[in-house]
């Protein structure tokens, strides 16, 4: 299954108004984790109200202690500030990184924009070193744009 072939499933999930938004987000995590071999932890973080911090939303993978991440901290917190994708081929080379599991080798974080505002992000950890390409960035931008339509 290529990334592009997953797009129709993402649209179907997002459009399912019989499910809550969190149920739909969890389904997206499940589809991504189960169909892309190098996506080993898939989750959403969202800005926590008026606070300068991210709060963990639906996710699939090993439970994490990092349910709240201050803006600027770790890869996720940096994306909350930079508003840009962050692709980390090798997490061991990052100074500002929050380790969730020793099995994780690489990470990608793509922000979610609603009305031009960065309101959260999708975060994916990989147990494979340097697995992400521009195809992942474009695909995850598509996923985030789809998610944004139900958050606005
Ligand atoms: N590694 C992330 C923390 C979140 S976990 O990957 C689930 C970071 O550095 O922000």
Tab-separated table of C-alpha atoms and ligand atoms in Angstrom:
chain	number	residue	atom	x	y	z
A	1	UNK	CA	0.000	0.000	0.000
A	2	UNK	CA	1.497	3.347	-1.039
A	3	UNK	CA	0.893	6.529	0.919
A	4	UNK	CA	-1.293	7.902	-1.882
A	5	UNK	CA	-3.448	4.779	-1.755
A	6	UNK	CA	-4.266	5.556	1.876
A	7	UNK	CA	-5.747	8.957	1.041
A	8	UNK	CA	-9.284	7.699	0.247
A	9	UNK	CA	-9.389	5.897	3.621
A	10	UNK	CA	-8.388	9.104	5.383
A	11	UNK	CA	-11.185	11.012	3.629
A	12	UNK	CA	-13.708	8.295	4.521
A	13	UNK	CA	-12.698	8.377	8.193
A	14	UNK	CA	-12.766	12.165	8.447
A	15	UNK	CA	-16.206	12.325	6.820
A	16	UNK	CA	-17.808	9.788	9.180
A	17	UNK	CA	-20.081	12.034	11.219
A	18	UNK	CA	-21.388	9.007	13.163
A	19	UNK	CA	-18.110	9.076	15.065
A	20	UNK	CA	-16.782	11.725	17.440
A	21	UNK	CA	-13.800	13.755	16.286
A	22	UNK	CA	-11.533	11.869	18.732
A	23	UNK	CA	-12.783	8.529	17.398
A	24	UNK	CA	-11.982	9.685	13.875
A	25	UNK	CA	-8.504	10.855	14.917
A	26	UNK	CA	-7.861	7.497	16.574
A	27	UNK	CA	-8.977	5.683	13.409
A	28	UNK	CA	-6.504	7.748	11.396
A	29	UNK	CA	-3.726	6.745	13.812
A	30	UNK	CA	-4.731	3.085	13.454
A	31	UNK	CA	-4.795	3.200	9.643
A	32	UNK	CA	-1.400	4.887	9.468
A	33	UNK	CA	0.290	2.651	12.038
A	34	UNK	CA	-1.062	-0.558	10.561
A	35	UNK	CA	-0.394	0.263	6.884
A	36	UNK	CA	2.992	1.978	6.926
A	37	UNK	CA	5.670	-0.384	8.287
A	38	UNK	CA	7.966	2.406	9.479
A	39	UNK	CA	5.186	4.342	11.294
A	40	UNK	CA	5.493	2.760	14.764
A	41	UNK	CA	3.899	5.383	17.046
A	42	UNK	CA	1.275	7.705	15.603
A	43	UNK	CA	-0.462	10.398	17.611
A	44	UNK	CA	-1.914	13.880	17.738
A	45	UNK	CA	-0.947	16.728	20.055
A	46	UNK	CA	-3.097	19.865	20.355
A	47	UNK	CA	-2.553	23.279	21.906
A	48	UNK	CA	-3.938	23.105	25.440
A	49	UNK	CA	-6.426	25.959	25.649
A	50	UNK	CA	-4.700	29.291	26.265
A	51	UNK	CA	-1.579	27.632	27.657
A	52	UNK	CA	1.742	27.581	25.846
A	53	UNK	CA	1.771	23.797	25.871
A	54	UNK	CA	0.669	20.793	23.852
A	55	UNK	CA	-1.659	18.112	25.163
A	56	UNK	CA	-1.653	14.551	23.881
A	57	UNK	CA	-4.735	13.535	21.907
A	58	UNK	CA	-5.601	10.191	20.331
A	59	UNK	CA	-2.617	7.957	19.566
A	60	UNK	CA	-1.606	4.406	18.732
A	61	UNK	CA	1.564	2.825	20.082
A	62	UNK	CA	3.350	2.543	23.385
A	63	UNK	CA	1.888	4.720	26.168
A	64	UNK	CA	3.948	7.856	26.789
A	65	UNK	CA	4.546	9.896	29.956
A	66	UNK	CA	4.720	13.008	27.795
A	67	UNK	CA	1.046	13.905	27.781
A	68	UNK	CA	1.868	17.616	28.211
A	69	UNK	CA	4.753	19.219	26.295
A	70	UNK	CA	5.670	22.908	26.815
A	71	UNK	CA	6.052	25.002	23.644
A	72	UNK	CA	9.707	24.935	22.589
A	73	UNK	CA	10.503	21.613	24.264
A	74	UNK	CA	11.305	18.534	22.222
A	75	UNK	CA	10.579	18.086	18.548
A	76	UNK	CA	6.848	18.596	19.134
A	77	UNK	CA	7.281	21.758	21.175
A	78	UNK	CA	9.601	23.217	18.542
A	79	UNK	CA	6.998	22.664	15.816
A	80	UNK	CA	4.403	24.443	17.978
A	81	UNK	CA	6.652	27.519	17.709
A	82	UNK	CA	8.142	27.173	14.199
A	83	UNK	CA	4.894	26.261	12.363
A	84	UNK	CA	6.995	24.061	10.104
A	85	UNK	CA	7.413	20.360	9.454
A	86	UNK	CA	10.250	18.801	11.441
A	87	UNK	CA	11.847	15.666	10.031
A	88	UNK	CA	14.381	13.993	12.311
A	89	UNK	CA	16.298	11.196	10.541
A	90	UNK	CA	18.213	10.249	13.702
A	91	UNK	CA	16.828	11.284	17.095
A	92	UNK	CA	20.182	10.587	18.798
A	93	UNK	CA	21.635	13.582	16.929
A	94	UNK	CA	19.052	16.004	18.407
A	95	UNK	CA	19.765	18.060	21.530
A	96	UNK	CA	16.202	19.248	22.075
A	97	UNK	CA	14.468	15.892	21.941
A	98	UNK	CA	12.121	14.170	24.405
A	99	UNK	CA	12.637	10.418	24.355
A	100	UNK	CA	9.470	8.353	24.725
A	101	UNK	CA	10.903	4.921	24.005
A	102	UNK	CA	14.415	3.578	23.471
A	103	UNK	CA	13.234	1.801	20.317
A	104	UNK	CA	12.581	5.099	18.503
A	105	UNK	CA	15.189	6.045	15.902
A	106	UNK	CA	13.474	8.781	13.870
A	107	UNK	CA	10.552	11.165	14.121
A	108	UNK	CA	8.395	13.394	11.907
A	109	UNK	CA	6.065	16.127	13.123
A	110	UNK	CA	3.717	18.052	10.806
A	111	UNK	CA	1.616	20.975	12.077
A	112	UNK	CA	-2.165	21.269	11.685
A	113	UNK	CA	-3.468	24.681	10.645
A	114	UNK	CA	-7.032	25.875	11.177
A	115	UNK	CA	-7.736	29.285	9.651
A	116	UNK	CA	-3.988	29.794	9.322
A	117	UNK	CA	-3.320	29.084	13.004
A	118	UNK	CA	-1.103	26.231	14.193
A	119	UNK	CA	-3.463	24.373	16.538
A	120	UNK	CA	-1.710	21.038	16.841
A	121	UNK	CA	0.234	18.419	15.004
A	122	UNK	CA	0.593	14.834	13.962
A	123	UNK	CA	3.621	13.132	15.487
A	124	UNK	CA	5.077	9.897	14.138
A	125	UNK	CA	7.930	7.903	15.627
A	126	UNK	CA	9.814	5.254	13.687
A	127	UNK	CA	11.931	2.370	14.894
A	128	UNK	CA	13.787	2.590	11.558
A	129	UNK	CA	16.598	5.080	11.085
A	130	UNK	CA	16.111	7.795	8.423
A	131	UNK	CA	12.881	6.399	6.949
A	132	UNK	CA	11.035	9.625	6.027
A	133	UNK	CA	11.066	11.285	2.607
A	134	UNK	CA	9.283	14.235	1.042
A	135	UNK	CA	6.505	11.794	0.166
A	136	UNK	CA	5.797	11.387	3.890
A	137	UNK	CA	5.751	15.159	4.375
A	138	UNK	CA	3.327	15.702	1.486
A	139	UNK	CA	1.115	12.820	2.633
A	140	UNK	CA	1.028	13.975	6.262
A	141	UNK	CA	0.273	17.546	5.133
A	142	UNK	CA	-2.721	16.043	3.333
A	143	UNK	CA	-3.760	14.156	6.495
A	144	UNK	CA	-3.429	17.327	8.590
A	145	UNK	CA	-5.460	19.359	6.078
A	146	UNK	CA	-8.198	16.716	6.233
A	147	UNK	CA	-8.141	16.720	10.037
A	148	UNK	CA	-8.342	20.532	10.031
A	149	UNK	CA	-11.704	20.365	8.255
A	150	UNK	CA	-13.322	18.725	11.305
A	151	UNK	CA	-11.557	20.892	13.878
A	152	UNK	CA	-12.653	24.269	12.498
B	1	LIG	N1	9.721	12.802	20.862
B	1	LIG	C1	8.784	13.872	21.042
B	1	LIG	C2	7.923	13.653	22.264
B	1	LIG	C3	6.650	12.959	21.977
B	1	LIG	S1	6.829	11.293	21.784
B	1	LIG	O1	7.574	11.059	20.534
B	1	LIG	C4	5.388	10.522	21.732
B	1	LIG	C5	9.501	15.200	21.131
B	1	LIG	O2	10.724	15.236	21.186
B	1	LIG	O3	8.815	16.217	21.157
